[in-house]
Coordinates of C-alpha atoms in Angstrom, one line a residue:
A1 CA -5.7 -25.6 3.2
E2 CA -7.5 -27.5 5.9
H3 CA -5.5 -27.1 9.1
Q4 CA -4.0 -24.6 11.2
H5 CA -0.3 -23.7 10.9
V6 CA 2.0 -20.8 11.1
R7 CA 3.8 -19.1 8.3
Y8 CA 7.1 -17.1 8.3
N9 CA 7.3 -13.6 7.0
P10 CA 11.0 -13.2 6.1
L11 CA 10.4 -9.4 5.4
R12 CA 9.3 -8.7 8.8
D13 CA 11.0 -11.6 10.6
D14 CA 7.8 -12.7 12.3
W15 CA 5.0 -15.4 12.1
V16 CA 1.3 -15.5 11.2
L17 CA -1.1 -18.0 12.4
V18 CA -3.2 -19.5 9.5
S19 CA -6.4 -21.1 10.8
A20 CA -7.7 -22.4 7.5
H21 CA -10.5 -24.6 9.0
R22 CA -12.1 -21.5 10.8
V23 CA -13.4 -20.1 7.2
K24 CA -15.9 -22.8 7.4
R25 CA -17.6 -21.5 10.5
P26 CA -21.0 -19.9 9.8
W27 CA -21.3 -16.2 9.7
Q28 CA -24.1 -14.8 11.8
G29 CA -23.2 -11.1 11.4
Q30 CA -24.8 -8.8 8.9
L31 CA -24.0 -9.0 5.2
E32 CA -25.1 -5.9 3.4
K33 CA -24.1 -3.4 0.9
P34 CA -22.9 0.0 2.0
P35 CA -25.1 3.0 1.2
P36 CA -24.7 4.3 -2.4
E37 CA -21.8 6.5 -2.9
D38 CA -22.8 10.1 -3.4
V39 CA -19.7 12.3 -3.8
P40 CA -20.1 15.4 -5.8
R41 CA -17.7 15.8 -8.6
W42 CA -16.7 19.3 -7.4
D43 CA -17.5 20.9 -4.1
P44 CA -16.3 24.4 -3.3
K45 CA -16.1 23.6 0.4
N46 CA -13.9 20.5 -0.3
P47 CA -10.3 21.8 0.4
L48 CA -8.9 19.3 -2.0
C49 CA -11.0 20.5 -5.0
P50 CA -9.6 22.8 -7.7
G51 CA -10.2 26.4 -6.8
A52 CA -11.2 25.6 -3.2
T53 CA -9.9 27.4 -0.2
R54 CA -7.8 25.4 2.3
A55 CA -7.7 25.6 6.0
N56 CA -4.7 28.0 6.0
G57 CA -6.5 30.4 3.6
E58 CA -4.7 29.4 0.6
V59 CA -6.7 28.9 -2.7
N60 CA -5.9 25.8 -4.9
P61 CA -5.2 26.4 -8.5
K62 CA -7.8 25.1 -10.9
Y63 CA -5.6 22.1 -11.6
K64 CA -6.4 19.7 -14.5
G65 CA -4.2 16.8 -13.5
T66 CA -2.2 16.0 -10.4
F67 CA -1.7 18.6 -7.7
V68 CA 0.9 18.6 -4.8
F69 CA 0.9 21.0 -1.9
P70 CA 2.3 21.2 1.7
N71 CA 0.1 19.3 4.2
D72 CA -1.8 22.0 6.3
F73 CA -1.5 19.8 9.3
P74 CA 1.9 18.1 9.0
A75 CA 2.9 15.4 11.3
L76 CA 6.6 16.4 10.6
Q77 CA 8.1 19.8 10.3
P78 CA 11.6 20.7 9.0
D79 CA 12.5 23.1 11.9
A80 CA 11.1 21.2 14.9
P81 CA 13.6 21.6 18.0
E82 CA 15.5 18.7 19.3
P83 CA 14.4 17.0 22.5
D84 CA 16.3 17.4 25.7
D85 CA 18.8 14.7 26.6
S86 CA 17.4 11.8 28.5
D87 CA 18.4 11.1 32.0
H88 CA 17.5 7.5 32.0
P89 CA 17.8 4.6 29.2
L90 CA 14.0 3.8 29.7
F91 CA 13.0 7.5 28.6
Q92 CA 14.8 8.1 25.3
A93 CA 13.9 10.6 22.6
A94 CA 15.5 11.6 19.5
P95 CA 15.2 14.4 16.9
A96 CA 12.5 14.0 14.3
Q97 CA 12.3 16.5 11.4
G98 CA 10.6 16.2 8.0
V99 CA 8.1 17.4 5.3
C100 CA 4.6 16.3 4.7
K101 CA 2.8 16.8 1.4
V102 CA -0.6 15.9 0.0
M103 CA -1.0 14.8 -3.7
C104 CA -4.4 14.9 -5.4
F105 CA -4.6 12.3 -8.1
H106 CA -7.4 14.0 -10.2
P107 CA -9.5 17.2 -10.1
W108 CA -12.7 15.1 -9.8
S109 CA -13.7 14.1 -6.3
D110 CA -15.8 11.1 -7.6
L111 CA -13.0 9.5 -9.6
T112 CA -10.9 6.9 -7.8
L113 CA -7.7 5.2 -9.2
P114 CA -9.4 2.2 -10.9
L115 CA -11.8 4.5 -12.6
M116 CA -9.1 6.7 -14.0
S117 CA -7.6 6.3 -17.6
L118 CA -4.2 4.8 -17.9
P119 CA -2.6 8.1 -18.9
E120 CA -4.1 9.6 -15.8
I121 CA -2.7 6.9 -13.6
R122 CA 0.7 7.1 -15.4
A123 CA 0.6 10.8 -14.4
V124 CA 0.2 9.8 -10.7
V125 CA 3.2 7.3 -11.0
D126 CA 5.4 10.1 -12.5
A127 CA 4.4 12.5 -9.8
W128 CA 5.3 9.8 -7.1
A129 CA 8.8 9.4 -8.8
E130 CA 9.4 13.2 -8.9
L131 CA 8.5 13.6 -5.2
A132 CA 10.7 10.6 -4.3
T133 CA 13.6 12.2 -6.1
E134 CA 13.0 15.7 -4.9
L135 CA 12.5 14.8 -1.2
G136 CA 14.9 11.9 -1.4
A137 CA 17.8 14.3 -2.3
S138 CA 18.0 15.3 1.4
Y139 CA 15.8 12.9 3.5
P140 CA 16.7 9.3 4.1
W141 CA 13.1 8.0 4.0
V142 CA 10.2 9.3 1.7
Q143 CA 7.0 7.4 2.6
I144 CA 4.4 7.6 -0.2
F145 CA 1.0 6.2 1.1
E146 CA -2.7 6.3 0.3
N147 CA -5.4 5.7 2.9
K148 CA -8.5 5.0 0.8
G149 CA -12.0 5.1 2.3
A150 CA -13.6 6.3 5.6
M151 CA -13.0 2.7 6.9
M152 CA -9.3 3.4 6.7
G153 CA -9.6 6.8 8.5
C154 CA -9.5 8.9 5.3
S155 CA -11.2 12.2 6.1
N156 CA -11.7 13.3 2.5
P157 CA -13.2 11.3 -0.4
H158 CA -11.4 13.2 -3.0
P159 CA -8.7 10.9 -4.6
H160 CA -5.3 11.6 -3.1
C161 CA -2.3 10.4 -1.3
Q162 CA 0.2 11.6 1.2
V163 CA 3.9 11.8 1.1
W164 CA 6.0 12.1 4.3
A165 CA 9.8 12.6 4.2
S166 CA 11.6 12.1 7.6
S167 CA 15.1 12.7 8.8
F168 CA 15.1 9.1 10.3
L169 CA 14.3 5.6 9.0
P170 CA 10.8 4.5 10.5
N171 CA 10.5 1.2 12.1
E172 CA 9.2 -0.7 9.0
A173 CA 11.9 0.7 6.9
R174 CA 14.7 -0.3 9.4
L175 CA 13.1 -3.8 9.7
E176 CA 13.0 -4.4 6.0
D177 CA 16.5 -3.0 5.5
R178 CA 17.8 -5.5 8.1
T179 CA 16.0 -8.6 6.7
Q180 CA 16.7 -7.8 3.1
R181 CA 20.4 -7.2 4.0
Q182 CA 20.7 -10.5 5.7
H183 CA 18.9 -12.4 2.9
L184 CA 21.3 -11.1 0.3
S185 CA 24.3 -11.7 2.5
Q186 CA 23.2 -15.4 3.1
H187 CA 21.8 -16.3 -0.3
G188 CA 23.4 -14.0 -2.8
V189 CA 20.3 -12.6 -4.3
P190 CA 17.8 -9.8 -3.2
M191 CA 14.9 -11.5 -1.1
L192 CA 12.1 -10.0 -3.1
L193 CA 13.6 -10.6 -6.5
E194 CA 13.9 -14.3 -5.6
Y195 CA 10.5 -14.2 -4.1
A196 CA 8.8 -12.6 -7.2
E197 CA 10.6 -15.2 -9.4
Q198 CA 9.3 -18.1 -7.2
E199 CA 5.7 -16.8 -7.2
A200 CA 5.7 -16.2 -10.9
R201 CA 6.7 -19.9 -11.3
R202 CA 4.4 -21.2 -8.6
K203 CA 1.3 -19.2 -9.7
E204 CA -1.0 -20.3 -6.8
R205 CA -0.8 -16.8 -5.1
L206 CA -0.7 -14.8 -8.2
V207 CA -3.5 -12.1 -8.8
V208 CA -2.3 -10.4 -12.0
E209 CA 0.9 -10.1 -13.9
N210 CA 2.4 -8.4 -17.0
A211 CA 5.8 -8.2 -18.6
D212 CA 7.4 -5.9 -15.9
W213 CA 5.2 -6.6 -12.7
L214 CA 3.4 -9.1 -10.6
V215 CA 0.8 -8.9 -7.8
V216 CA 0.5 -11.7 -5.3
V217 CA -1.2 -12.4 -2.1
P218 CA 1.9 -13.0 -0.1
Y219 CA 2.6 -16.3 1.4
W220 CA 2.7 -14.7 4.7
A221 CA -0.2 -12.3 4.2
T222 CA -2.0 -11.0 7.4
W223 CA -5.0 -9.1 6.0
P224 CA -7.7 -11.2 4.1
Y225 CA -7.0 -9.7 0.7
Q226 CA -3.4 -8.2 1.3
T227 CA -1.4 -8.0 -1.9
L228 CA 2.2 -7.3 -2.7
L229 CA 3.2 -5.5 -6.0
L230 CA 6.6 -6.6 -7.2
P231 CA 8.8 -5.5 -10.3
R232 CA 10.3 -8.6 -12.1
R233 CA 13.8 -7.0 -12.5
H234 CA 15.9 -5.7 -9.8
V235 CA 14.9 -2.2 -9.0
C236 CA 15.9 -0.3 -5.8
R237 CA 13.7 2.9 -6.0
L238 CA 10.6 4.2 -7.6
Q239 CA 12.6 6.9 -9.5
D240 CA 14.7 4.0 -11.2
L241 CA 11.8 2.8 -13.3
S242 CA 12.1 3.2 -17.0
D243 CA 9.2 4.9 -19.0
S244 CA 7.9 1.5 -20.2
E245 CA 7.9 0.0 -16.6
K246 CA 5.9 3.2 -15.5
D247 CA 3.5 2.5 -18.2
S248 CA 3.0 -1.2 -17.2
L249 CA 2.9 -0.2 -13.6
A250 CA -0.2 2.2 -14.3
S251 CA -1.8 -0.8 -16.2
I252 CA -1.2 -3.4 -13.5
M253 CA -2.3 -1.0 -10.8
Q254 CA -5.6 -0.3 -12.7
R255 CA -6.2 -4.0 -13.1
L256 CA -5.6 -4.9 -9.4
L257 CA -7.7 -2.0 -8.1
I258 CA -10.6 -2.9 -10.5
K259 CA -10.5 -6.4 -9.0
Y260 CA -10.6 -5.0 -5.6
D261 CA -13.8 -3.0 -6.3
N262 CA -15.4 -5.8 -8.0
L263 CA -14.9 -8.2 -5.0
F264 CA -17.8 -6.8 -3.0
E265 CA -19.0 -4.2 -5.7
V266 CA -17.8 -1.3 -3.5
S267 CA -15.1 1.4 -3.8
F268 CA -12.7 -0.9 -1.9
P269 CA -10.9 0.6 1.1
Y270 CA -7.2 0.0 1.9
S271 CA -4.0 1.4 3.0
M272 CA -1.2 1.2 0.5
G273 CA 2.4 2.3 0.4
W274 CA 5.7 2.1 -1.5
H275 CA 8.9 0.8 0.0
G276 CA 12.2 1.1 -1.6
A277 CA 15.8 1.7 -0.7
P278 CA 16.5 4.6 1.7
T279 CA 17.6 7.9 0.1
G280 CA 19.5 11.0 1.4
A281 CA 22.8 10.0 2.5
Y282 CA 22.0 6.4 1.6
L283 CA 22.2 7.3 -2.1
E284 CA 25.9 7.1 -1.7
E285 CA 25.7 3.6 0.0
D286 CA 25.4 0.2 -1.4
C287 CA 21.6 -0.7 -1.3
K288 CA 21.5 -3.5 -3.7
H289 CA 19.8 -5.8 -1.1
W290 CA 16.7 -3.6 -1.3
Q291 CA 13.9 -4.4 -4.0
L292 CA 11.2 -1.9 -4.6
H293 CA 7.7 -3.0 -3.8
A294 CA 4.2 -1.6 -2.7
H295 CA 2.0 -3.1 0.0
Y296 CA -1.7 -3.1 -0.2
Y297 CA -3.5 -3.7 3.1
P298 CA -7.4 -3.9 2.8
P299 CA -9.5 -4.6 5.9
L300 CA -12.7 -6.2 4.3
L301 CA -13.2 -9.9 4.9
R302 CA -16.8 -11.2 4.1
S303 CA -18.6 -8.2 2.5
A304 CA -18.6 -4.6 1.7
T305 CA -19.2 -3.9 5.5
V306 CA -17.6 -6.8 7.3
R307 CA -13.9 -6.0 8.1
K308 CA -11.1 -7.8 9.8
F309 CA -10.0 -6.4 13.1
M310 CA -6.6 -6.9 14.6
V311 CA -7.8 -7.5 18.1
G312 CA -7.5 -10.0 21.0
Y313 CA -5.0 -12.7 19.9
E314 CA -3.6 -10.5 17.2
M315 CA -2.7 -7.6 19.6
L316 CA -1.5 -9.8 22.5
A317 CA 0.2 -12.7 20.7
Q318 CA 0.7 -12.7 16.9
A319 CA -1.3 -12.0 13.6
Q320 CA -3.9 -14.6 12.6
R321 CA -6.0 -15.1 9.5
D322 CA -8.8 -17.6 8.6
L323 CA -8.9 -17.3 4.7
T324 CA -5.7 -18.8 3.4
P325 CA -3.5 -16.6 1.1
E326 CA -4.1 -19.1 -1.8
Q327 CA -7.9 -19.0 -1.3
A328 CA -7.9 -15.0 -1.3
A329 CA -5.6 -15.0 -4.5
E330 CA -7.9 -17.4 -6.3
R331 CA -10.9 -15.4 -5.6
L332 CA -9.2 -12.1 -6.7
R333 CA -7.6 -13.8 -9.8
S334 CA -11.1 -15.0 -11.0
L335 CA -12.8 -11.6 -10.8
P336 CA -13.4 -9.6 -14.0
E337 CA -11.1 -6.8 -15.0
V338 CA -14.0 -4.6 -16.2
H339 CA -15.3 -2.3 -13.4
Y340 CA -18.6 -3.1 -12.1
K341 CA -19.8 0.4 -12.6
K342 CA -18.9 0.1 -16.3
R343 CA -20.5 -3.2 -17.1
A344 CA -23.8 -1.7 -18.1
E345 CA -22.2 0.9 -20.4

């Protein structure tokens, strides 16, 4: 808690420098609240709203719950041609096909996940599981992810996420597949199942928990208030969850995201995503080394406007953080679970 040291991340097989003493240095930058949020509940010019016209000319249905549609500007397409053969090992290319979808969480643009009701969040979880099953039937990797807030590059404030299914395993998936496989081979237990059991017992990095799930600031966290959402039992994929586990997942997500918003009393920006066992042809393979989990990567460090940047040493050497994971977890854990916008109600 007082001196610099490095911590090992077994999931990524790399290290992070923790400079615990630096958090005591005075901050001379600005500390200010962002401008008030002014997002209209419905805007006919917003292409994600019910009844609005999207860029391709299609008109959205007047949906009442979740709404899934093909991304109008997909990064992956199912019929992309294969690249030419390489004439040198330093200039390699490989085929990449896929499908990109957008999923709106709710018809209201001014409602984020922490402000939604538990049944509404459960509907989001159900839609995630359905998409993972549908796209995973043919694609080896289905990446569900949410970029929340303009700070994270989100171009539309309407509550939504994206789902990209690819014909290949992306870098992070291949890395986590290797490290988890090695851990099971060497220790006889899935890495993240063992890790969840350890964190549940130690409690110093625990943020919230319930009967089926726990959220921790991981021991090896890179971002200031990064968290890891883990099931307590061995679950390989999102679509393997029981109904009761989906209910408790909706609950623990709401509790975590309320704490995030309460930290600086702002709609907390982050990038999050689900990682689980590969699908497609991998459905026929032994993937018991995998444990389902979700990563939350928020950039904010000192206030609603002061963020952590990965620059300098982080880009050229290795990840570094000042606030220890234990300090971050304690701060998040101590925050109320009533949203700041609802305290006056």
